[in-house]
Amino acid sequence: MTQWEKNLAQLGLALPPVVAPVAAYIPAIRTGSLVYTSGQLPFVDGQLSATGKVGAEVSLEQAKEAAKFCALNAIAAVHDLVGLDAVVRIVKVVGFVASAPGFTDQPQVINGASELLGAVFGDAGVHARSAVGVAELPRNTPVEVELIAEVR
């Protein structure tokens, strides 16, 4: 068992199957030593873990958990393309938060993704990041996360 598999198991998680694209894109693409994922939604067993706007229908804690599932789906896409053993480090995370008017805690929401990546990859999971509030996201999801990984 690899270290990332042990880390996921300690978190009570396993890599899910890669979510099928809902439009004209692919889940992940490699160019040189980088893998870029498409934006990942918080699907768990084929269903969104939450819907609605953060700060209205969705609490900060629910959104943070959703961001964790987005990151899990993103690393599943990386694994499906190159295998997680090839990951040198997570370089960048971009998180989008469907925000109710006045909600300004987008960084705390995206911490759900960042904390998972740190728990799975250790120091190699520490990354640069953006957390952006938006008016709407696909399928009324509260969070969408994409990442860039450096690979061997």
Coordinates of C-alpha atoms in Angstrom, one line a residue, residues 12-136:
G12 CA -11.7 6.9 6.0
L13 CA -11.7 7.7 2.3
A14 CA -10.9 5.9 -1.0
L15 CA -10.4 7.3 -4.5
P16 CA -13.8 7.3 -6.2
P17 CA -14.3 6.5 -9.9
V18 CA -13.6 9.5 -12.1
V19 CA -16.8 11.6 -12.6
A20 CA -17.9 11.5 -16.2
P21 CA -17.7 14.9 -17.9
V22 CA -21.1 16.8 -18.0
A23 CA -20.0 18.9 -21.1
A24 CA -17.3 19.1 -23.8
Y25 CA -14.1 18.5 -21.8
I26 CA -12.0 15.8 -20.2
P27 CA -11.4 15.4 -16.5
A28 CA -7.6 15.9 -16.6
I29 CA -4.9 16.6 -19.2
R30 CA -1.1 16.3 -19.0
T31 CA 1.3 18.7 -20.6
G32 CA 5.0 18.2 -19.9
S33 CA 5.4 17.7 -16.2
L34 CA 2.0 19.2 -15.2
V35 CA -1.4 17.7 -14.9
Y36 CA -4.4 20.1 -15.0
T37 CA -7.8 19.0 -13.8
S38 CA -11.0 20.3 -15.0
G39 CA -13.2 21.9 -12.3
Q40 CA -14.5 19.1 -10.1
L41 CA -17.9 19.2 -8.3
P42 CA -18.6 17.5 -4.9
F43 CA -20.0 14.3 -6.3
V44 CA -20.3 11.4 -3.8
D45 CA -21.6 8.2 -5.2
G46 CA -23.0 10.0 -8.2
Q47 CA -24.9 12.7 -6.2
L48 CA -23.8 16.2 -5.2
S49 CA -23.0 16.4 -1.5
A50 CA -24.8 19.7 -1.3
T51 CA -26.7 22.3 -3.5
G52 CA -27.3 26.0 -3.1
K53 CA -25.4 29.1 -2.2
V54 CA -22.9 29.2 0.7
G55 CA -24.2 31.6 3.3
A56 CA -27.8 30.8 2.5
E57 CA -28.9 27.2 1.8
V58 CA -25.4 25.8 2.5
S59 CA -23.4 26.4 5.7
L60 CA -19.7 27.1 5.8
E61 CA -19.1 23.6 7.3
Q62 CA -21.2 21.9 4.6
A63 CA -19.3 23.8 1.9
K64 CA -16.0 23.0 3.4
E65 CA -16.9 19.3 3.3
A66 CA -18.1 19.7 -0.3
A67 CA -14.7 21.3 -1.2
K68 CA -13.0 18.2 0.3
F69 CA -15.0 16.0 -2.0
C70 CA -14.1 18.2 -5.0
A71 CA -10.5 17.7 -4.2
L72 CA -10.9 14.0 -3.8
N73 CA -12.5 13.9 -7.2
A74 CA -9.7 16.0 -8.6
I75 CA -7.0 13.6 -7.3
A76 CA -9.0 10.7 -8.7
A77 CA -8.8 12.4 -12.1
V78 CA -5.0 12.8 -11.7
H79 CA -4.7 9.2 -10.6
D80 CA -6.7 8.0 -13.6
L81 CA -4.4 9.8 -16.0
V82 CA -0.9 9.3 -14.5
G83 CA -1.3 7.5 -11.2
L84 CA -0.8 9.3 -7.8
D85 CA 2.6 7.7 -7.4
A86 CA 3.8 10.1 -10.2
V87 CA 2.7 13.2 -8.2
V88 CA 5.7 15.3 -7.2
R89 CA 3.6 18.1 -5.6
I90 CA 0.3 19.9 -5.8
V91 CA 1.2 23.2 -7.4
K92 CA -2.0 25.2 -7.5
V93 CA -5.6 24.9 -6.4
V94 CA -8.4 27.2 -7.6
G95 CA -11.7 27.1 -5.8
F96 CA -15.0 28.6 -6.8
V97 CA -17.7 29.2 -4.2
A98 CA -21.3 30.0 -5.1
S99 CA -21.8 32.7 -2.5
A100 CA -24.9 34.3 -1.1
P101 CA -24.8 38.1 -1.0
G102 CA -22.5 39.2 1.8
F103 CA -20.7 35.9 2.2
T104 CA -16.9 36.5 2.3
D105 CA -15.4 33.4 3.8
Q106 CA -14.5 31.7 0.5
P107 CA -10.9 30.9 1.8
Q108 CA -12.3 29.0 4.7
V109 CA -14.5 26.9 2.3
I110 CA -11.6 26.1 0.1
N111 CA -9.6 25.0 3.2
G112 CA -11.6 21.8 2.9
A113 CA -9.8 21.0 -0.4
S114 CA -6.4 22.3 0.8
E115 CA -6.5 20.4 4.1
L116 CA -7.4 17.1 2.3
L117 CA -4.5 17.6 -0.2
G118 CA -2.1 18.2 2.7
A119 CA -3.4 15.1 4.6
V120 CA -3.0 12.9 1.5
F121 CA 0.3 14.3 0.1
G122 CA 2.0 15.8 3.2
D123 CA 4.5 18.6 2.3
A124 CA 3.9 17.8 -1.4
G125 CA 0.3 18.8 -0.9
V126 CA 1.1 22.4 0.2
H127 CA 0.2 24.6 -2.8
A128 CA -0.6 28.1 -4.1
R129 CA -4.3 28.9 -4.1
S130 CA -7.1 31.1 -5.2
A131 CA -10.6 31.1 -3.6
V132 CA -13.2 33.0 -5.6
G133 CA -16.8 33.9 -4.9
V134 CA -19.2 33.5 -7.8
A135 CA -22.9 34.0 -8.4
E136 CA -23.7 30.6 -9.8

